[in-house]
Coordinates of N, CA and C in Angstrom, one line a residue:
S12 N 114.9 103.8 91.6 CA 114.7 102.4 91.6 C 114.3 101.9 90.2
L13 N 114.2 100.6 89.9 CA 114.0 100.1 88.6 C 112.5 100.3 88.2
R14 N 111.6 100.3 89.2 CA 110.2 100.7 88.9 C 110.0 102.1 88.4
S15 N 110.8 103.0 89.0 CA 110.7 104.5 88.6 C 111.3 104.6 87.2
G16 N 112.3 103.9 87.0 CA 113.0 103.9 85.5 C 112.1 103.5 84.5
C17 N 111.4 102.4 84.8 CA 110.5 101.8 83.9 C 109.4 102.7 83.6
K18 N 108.7 103.3 84.7 CA 107.7 104.4 84.4 C 108.1 105.5 83.6
A19 N 109.5 106.0 83.9 CA 109.9 107.1 83.2 C 110.1 106.8 81.7
F20 N 110.6 105.6 81.5 CA 110.8 105.2 80.0 C 109.4 105.0 79.3
V21 N 108.4 104.6 79.9 CA 107.1 104.5 79.4 C 106.7 105.9 78.9
G22 N 106.8 106.8 79.8 CA 106.5 108.3 79.4 C 107.4 108.9 78.4
L23 N 108.7 108.6 78.5 CA 109.7 109.2 77.7 C 109.8 108.8 76.3
A24 N 109.6 107.5 76.1 CA 109.7 106.9 74.8 C 108.6 107.6 73.7
P25 N 107.4 107.6 74.1 CA 106.5 108.3 73.1 C 106.8 109.7 72.9
G26 N 107.1 110.4 74.0 CA 107.4 111.8 74.0 C 108.7 112.1 73.0
V27 N 109.7 111.3 73.1 CA 110.8 111.5 72.2 C 110.5 111.0 71.0
L28 N 109.9 110.0 70.7 CA 109.4 109.7 69.3 C 108.6 110.6 68.6
L29 N 107.5 110.9 69.3 CA 106.5 111.8 68.5 C 107.1 113.2 68.4
S30 N 107.7 113.7 69.4 CA 108.3 115.0 69.3 C 109.4 115.0 68.3
G31 N 110.2 113.9 68.2 CA 111.3 113.9 67.4 C 110.9 114.0 65.9
L32 N 109.7 113.2 65.6 CA 109.2 113.1 64.3 C 108.5 114.6 64.0
G33 N 107.9 115.1 64.9 CA 107.4 116.6 64.7 C 108.5 117.5 64.4
F34 N 109.6 117.4 65.2 CA 110.8 118.3 65.0 C 111.3 118.1 63.6
D35 N 111.4 116.9 63.1 CA 112.0 116.6 61.7 C 111.1 117.2 60.7
L36 N 109.8 116.9 60.8 CA 108.8 117.3 59.8 C 108.6 118.8 59.7
F37 N 108.4 119.5 60.9 CA 108.0 120.8 60.8 C 109.1 121.9 61.2
F38 N 110.0 121.6 62.0 CA 111.0 122.5 62.3 C 112.3 122.4 61.8
G39 N 112.9 121.2 61.7 CA 114.2 120.9 61.3 C 114.4 121.2 59.7
S40 N 113.5 120.9 59.0 CA 113.5 121.2 57.5 C 113.5 122.7 57.2
K41 N 113.0 123.4 58.0 CA 112.9 124.9 57.7 C 113.9 125.7 58.5
G42 N 114.8 125.0 59.2 CA 115.9 125.6 59.9 C 115.4 126.3 61.2
L43 N 114.3 126.0 61.8 CA 113.8 126.6 63.0 C 114.3 125.7 64.2
Y44 N 115.6 125.7 64.4 CA 116.1 124.8 65.4 C 115.8 125.3 66.9
F45 N 115.8 126.6 67.1 CA 115.6 127.0 68.5 C 114.0 126.7 68.8
V46 N 113.2 127.1 67.9 CA 111.6 126.8 68.2 C 111.4 125.2 68.3
G47 N 112.1 124.5 67.4 CA 112.0 123.1 67.4 C 112.5 122.5 68.7
S48 N 113.6 123.1 69.3 CA 114.0 122.5 70.6 C 113.1 122.7 71.7
I49 N 112.5 124.0 71.6 CA 111.6 124.3 72.6 C 110.4 123.3 72.5
F50 N 109.8 123.0 71.4 CA 108.8 122.0 71.1 C 109.1 120.7 71.6
L51 N 110.4 120.3 71.3 CA 110.9 119.0 71.7 C 110.9 118.9 73.2
G52 N 111.4 119.9 73.9 CA 111.6 119.8 75.4 C 110.2 119.8 76.0
T53 N 109.4 120.6 75.4 CA 107.9 120.7 76.0 C 107.2 119.3 75.8
C54 N 107.3 118.7 74.8 CA 106.7 117.3 74.5 C 107.3 116.3 75.4
I55 N 108.5 116.3 75.6 CA 109.2 115.3 76.5 C 108.8 115.6 77.9
G56 N 108.9 116.7 78.3 CA 108.6 117.0 79.7 C 107.1 116.8 80.1
T57 N 106.1 117.1 79.1 CA 104.7 116.9 79.2 C 104.4 115.2 79.4
S58 N 105.1 114.5 78.5 CA 104.9 113.1 78.5 C 105.4 112.4 79.8
M59 N 106.6 112.9 80.2 CA 107.2 112.4 81.5 C 106.1 112.7 82.6
G60 N 105.7 113.9 82.8 CA 104.8 114.3 83.8 C 103.5 113.4 83.7
L61 N 102.9 113.3 82.5 CA 101.8 112.5 82.4 C 101.9 111.1 82.8
S62 N 103.1 110.5 82.4 CA 103.2 109.1 82.7 C 103.6 108.9 84.3
M63 N 104.2 109.8 84.9 CA 104.3 109.6 86.4 C 103.0 109.8 87.1
D64 N 102.2 110.8 86.6 CA 100.8 110.9 87.2 C 100.0 109.8 86.9
L65 N 99.8 109.3 85.8 CA 99.0 108.2 85.4 C 99.3 107.0 85.9
L66 N 100.5 106.7 86.2 CA 101.2 105.3 86.6 C 101.4 105.2 88.0
K67 N 101.1 106.3 88.8 CA 101.3 106.2 90.3 C 100.3 105.3 91.0
D68 N 100.7 104.6 91.9 CA 99.6 103.6 92.7 C 99.1 104.4 94.0
S69 N 100.0 104.9 94.7 CA 99.6 105.6 96.0 C 100.5 106.7 96.2
W70 N 99.8 107.7 96.8 CA 100.6 109.0 97.1 C 99.8 109.8 98.1
I71 N 100.5 110.7 98.8 CA 100.0 111.6 99.7 C 100.0 113.0 99.3
E72 N 99.0 113.9 99.5 CA 98.9 115.2 99.1 C 98.5 116.1 100.1
E73 N 99.1 117.3 100.1 CA 98.6 118.3 101.1 C 97.2 118.7 100.9
S74 N 96.4 118.9 102.0 CA 95.0 119.4 101.7 C 95.1 120.9 101.7
T75 N 95.3 121.5 100.7 CA 95.3 122.9 100.5 C 94.3 123.4 99.4
I76 N 94.1 124.6 99.5 CA 93.0 125.1 98.5 C 93.6 125.5 97.1
S77 N 95.0 125.6 97.0 CA 95.6 125.9 95.8 C 95.5 124.9 94.7
F78 N 95.7 125.3 93.5 CA 95.6 124.4 92.3 C 96.8 123.4 92.3
L79 N 98.0 123.9 92.6 CA 99.2 123.0 92.6 C 99.3 122.4 94.1
K80 N 98.9 121.2 94.3 CA 99.1 120.7 95.6 C 100.4 119.9 95.8
P81 N 101.2 120.0 96.7 CA 102.3 119.2 96.9 C 101.9 117.6 97.0
Q82 N 102.6 116.8 96.3 CA 102.3 115.4 96.3 C 103.6 114.6 96.5
Y83 N 103.5 113.6 97.3 CA 104.6 112.6 97.4 C 104.2 111.3 97.0
I84 N 104.8 110.6 96.0 CA 104.4 109.2 95.5 C 105.1 108.3 96.5
L85 N 104.3 107.3 96.9 CA 104.8 106.3 97.9 C 105.1 105.1 96.9
E86 N 106.3 105.1 96.4 CA 106.8 103.9 95.6 C 108.0 103.1 96.3
M87 N 108.4 103.5 97.4 CA 109.5 102.9 98.1 C 108.9 101.9 99.2
E88 N 109.7 101.0 99.7 CA 109.2 100.2 100.7 C 108.9 100.9 102.0
E89 N 109.8 101.9 102.1 CA 109.7 102.7 103.4 C 109.9 104.2 103.1
F90 N 108.9 104.9 103.5 CA 108.7 106.4 103.3 C 108.8 107.2 104.6
S91 N 109.8 107.8 105.0 CA 109.9 108.4 106.3 C 109.6 109.9 106.2
V92 N 109.1 110.3 107.4 CA 108.6 111.6 107.5 C 109.0 112.2 108.8
G93 N 109.7 113.4 108.8 CA 110.1 114.1 110.0 C 110.9 115.3 109.6
S94 N 111.7 115.9 110.5 CA 112.4 117.1 110.4 C 113.8 116.9 110.0
D95 N 114.3 115.6 110.1 CA 115.6 115.3 109.7 C 115.8 115.5 108.2
E96 N 117.1 115.8 107.9 CA 117.5 116.0 106.4 C 117.3 114.5 105.7
Q97 N 117.5 113.4 106.4 CA 117.5 112.1 105.8 C 116.2 111.7 105.4
C98 N 115.1 112.3 106.0 CA 113.7 111.8 105.8 C 113.3 112.1 104.3
D99 N 112.4 111.2 103.8 CA 111.9 111.5 102.5 C 110.9 112.7 102.4
M100 N 110.2 113.0 103.5 CA 109.4 114.2 103.5 C 109.8 115.0 104.7
T101 N 110.3 116.1 104.5 CA 110.7 117.0 105.8 C 109.7 117.9 106.0
V102 N 109.3 117.8 107.4 CA 108.3 118.8 108.0 C 108.9 119.3 109.1
S103 N 109.0 120.6 109.2 CA 109.6 121.3 110.3 C 108.9 121.3 111.6
D104 N 107.5 121.1 111.6 CA 106.8 121.1 112.8 C 106.9 119.8 113.8
I105 N 107.6 118.8 113.3 CA 107.7 117.6 114.1 C 109.2 117.2 114.4
P106 N 109.4 116.5 115.4 CA 110.8 116.1 115.7 C 111.4 114.9 114.9
G107 N 112.6 115.0 114.7 CA 113.4 113.9 114.0 C 112.7 113.1 112.9
C108 N 112.9 111.8 112.9 CA 112.2 111.0 112.0 C 111.0 110.5 112.7
H109 N 109.8 111.1 112.7 CA 108.7 110.9 113.4 C 108.0 109.5 113.2
F110 N 107.7 109.4 111.8 CA 106.9 108.1 111.5 C 107.4 107.7 110.0
V111 N 107.1 106.4 109.8 CA 107.4 105.9 108.5 C 106.0 105.3 107.8
I112 N 106.0 105.3 106.5 CA 104.9 104.6 105.9 C 105.5 103.4 105.1
L113 N 105.0 102.2 105.6 CA 105.6 101.1 105.0 C 104.7 100.4 103.9
D114 N 105.4 99.8 103.0 CA 104.6 99.1 101.8 C 104.5 97.6 102.3
R115 N 103.3 97.1 102.6 CA 103.2 95.7 103.0 C 102.2 95.0 102.0
D116 N 102.6 94.5 101.1 CA 101.8 93.6 100.0 C 100.7 94.4 99.6
E117 N 100.9 95.6 99.0 CA 99.9 96.5 98.3 C 99.1 97.3 99.4
F118 N 99.4 97.1 100.7 CA 98.8 98.0 101.8 C 99.9 98.9 102.2
H119 N 99.6 100.1 102.7 CA 100.5 101.1 103.3 C 100.1 101.1 104.8
V120 N 101.2 101.0 105.6 CA 101.0 101.0 107.1 C 101.7 102.1 107.6
L121 N 101.1 103.0 108.4 CA 101.8 104.2 109.1 C 102.2 103.5 110.4
E122 N 103.6 103.7 110.7 CA 104.1 103.3 111.9 C 104.9 104.3 112.5
V123 N 104.6 104.8 113.8 CA 105.3 105.9 114.5 C 106.6 105.2 115.1
Q124 N 107.7 106.0 115.0 CA 108.9 105.6 115.5 C 108.8 105.4 117.1
P125 N 109.5 104.4 117.8 CA 109.6 104.4 119.2 C 109.9 105.7 119.9
N126 N 109.3 106.0 120.9 CA 109.6 107.3 121.7 C 109.0 108.6 121.1
E127 N 108.2 108.3 120.1 CA 107.5 109.6 119.5 C 106.1 109.5 119.8
S128 N 105.5 110.7 119.8 CA 104.0 110.8 120.1 C 103.2 110.3 118.9
P129 N 102.0 109.8 119.2 CA 101.1 109.1 118.2 C 100.8 110.2 117.1
V130 N 100.5 109.7 115.9 CA 100.0 110.6 114.9 C 98.4 110.5 114.6
I131 N 97.9 111.7 114.3 CA 96.5 111.7 114.2 C 96.1 111.3 112.7
V132 N 95.4 110.3 112.6 CA 94.9 109.7 111.2 C 93.4 109.7 111.3
S133 N 92.8 110.5 110.4 CA 91.4 110.6 110.4 C 90.7 110.8 111.8
R134 N 91.3 111.9 112.5 CA 90.8 112.5 113.8 C 91.0 111.3 114.9
E135 N 91.8 110.4 114.7 CA 92.1 109.5 115.8 C 93.7 109.3 116.0
R136 N 94.0 109.2 117.3 CA 95.6 109.0 117.5 C 95.9 107.5 117.3
F137 N 97.0 107.4 116.7 CA 97.5 106.0 116.2 C 99.1 105.8 116.2
R138 N 99.6 104.8 116.7 CA 101.0 104.4 116.7 C 101.3 103.5 115.6
Y139 N 100.1 102.8 115.0 CA 100.3 101.8 113.9 C 98.9 101.8 113.3
H140 N 99.0 102.1 112.0 CA 97.5 102.1 111.3 C 97.7 101.8 109.8
T141 N 96.8 101.0 109.3 CA 96.7 100.6 107.9 C 96.0 101.7 107.2
L142 N 96.6 102.3 106.1 CA 95.9 103.5 105.5 C 95.1 103.0 104.3
V143 N 94.0 103.6 104.3 CA 93.0 103.4 103.2 C 92.7 104.7 102.4
E144 N 92.1 104.6 101.4 CA 91.8 105.8 100.5 C 91.0 106.9 101.2
G145 N 91.6 108.1 101.3 CA 91.0 109.2 101.9 C 91.4 109.4 103.3
D146 N 92.1 108.6 103.9 CA 92.6 108.9 105.3 C 93.4 110.3 105.4
T147 N 93.1 110.9 106.4 CA 93.8 112.3 106.6 C 94.8 112.0 107.7
I148 N 96.0 112.7 107.4 CA 97.3 112.5 108.4 C 97.6 114.0 108.7
E149 N 97.4 114.3 110.1 CA 97.7 115.5 110.5 C 99.2 115.6 111.0
I150 N 99.8 116.5 110.4 CA 101.3 116.6 110.7 C 101.6 118.0 111.1
G151 N 101.8 118.3 112.4 CA 101.9 119.6 112.9 C 100.7 120.4 112.6
N152 N 100.7 121.5 111.9 CA 99.6 122.2 111.6 C 99.1 122.1 110.1
R153 N 99.6 121.1 109.5 CA 99.2 120.7 108.2 C 98.5 119.5 108.1
T154 N 97.7 119.2 106.9 CA 96.8 117.9 106.8 C 97.3 117.4 105.5
W155 N 97.5 116.1 105.5 CA 97.8 115.4 104.2 C 96.8 114.4 104.1
I156 N 96.5 114.1 102.7 CA 95.4 113.1 102.4 C 96.2 111.9 101.6
Y157 N 95.8 110.8 102.1 CA 96.4 109.5 101.5 C 95.4 109.1 100.3
H158 N 96.0 108.9 99.1 CA 95.3 108.3 98.0 C 95.8 107.1 97.4
T159 N 95.0 106.2 97.0 CA 95.5 105.0 96.3 C 94.6 104.6 95.3
R160 N 95.1 104.0 94.2 CA 94.3 103.5 93.1 C 93.8 102.2 93.4
L161 N 94.3 101.5 94.4 CA 93.7 100.1 94.8 C 92.8 100.3 95.8
A162 N 91.6 99.9 95.6 CA 90.4 100.1 96.6 C 90.6 99.0 97.7
H163 N 90.5 99.4 98.9 CA 90.5 98.4 100.0 C 89.3 98.7 101.0
I164 N 88.7 97.7 101.4 CA 87.6 97.8 102.3 C 88.2 97.6 103.7
R165 N 87.8 98.5 104.7 CA 88.4 98.6 106.0 C 88.2 97.3 106.8
D166 N 87.0 96.5 106.6 CA 86.8 95.3 107.2 C 87.6 94.2 106.8
S167 N 88.2 94.2 105.7 CA 89.1 93.0 105.1 C 90.5 93.3 105.6
L168 N 90.9 94.5 106.0 CA 92.3 94.9 106.3 C 92.8 94.1 107.5
T169 N 92.1 93.8 108.4 CA 92.8 93.2 109.5 C 93.2 91.8 109.2
E170 N 92.6 91.1 108.4 CA 93.0 89.8 107.9 C 94.3 89.9 106.9
A171 N 94.3 90.9 106.0 CA 95.3 91.1 105.2 C 96.7 91.5 105.7
V172 N 96.7 92.4 106.7 CA 97.9 92.9 107.3 C 98.5 92.0 108.3
T173 N 97.7 91.4 109.1 CA 98.2 90.5 110.2 C 98.9 89.3 109.7

């Protein structure tokens, strides 16, 4: 999407410029092209990763103990979860396209597909639920945590979403 492209450019431009200058000053003039290429790639990759991490608005991550937790950035209007290949997030423990997370005016709403069983969000079963920071979504035998940089108070959500 255009939004992802802009975020990538914001991270890529400083990485390319700064690492390119460093390549010219330190490696290119001495004939160390292989080492300079590694330096260039490392700087560009790091800047891309930092920009994507710092500029994300909302995401879900798996509740695991490991250092590297799987994350899915919620930047589309509709983020689908299920065992189908067409889903944005595939989970083998649940049938088909089980539910979607919709972007509604800076709010994310979890909506279970028709004819599917409710989803457990923060220890309660829901078919339709507005997500707030820290909500846990239980998918099969795995737990995912919803995070957002935009703080919402649960009392004001009913007026905003309806």
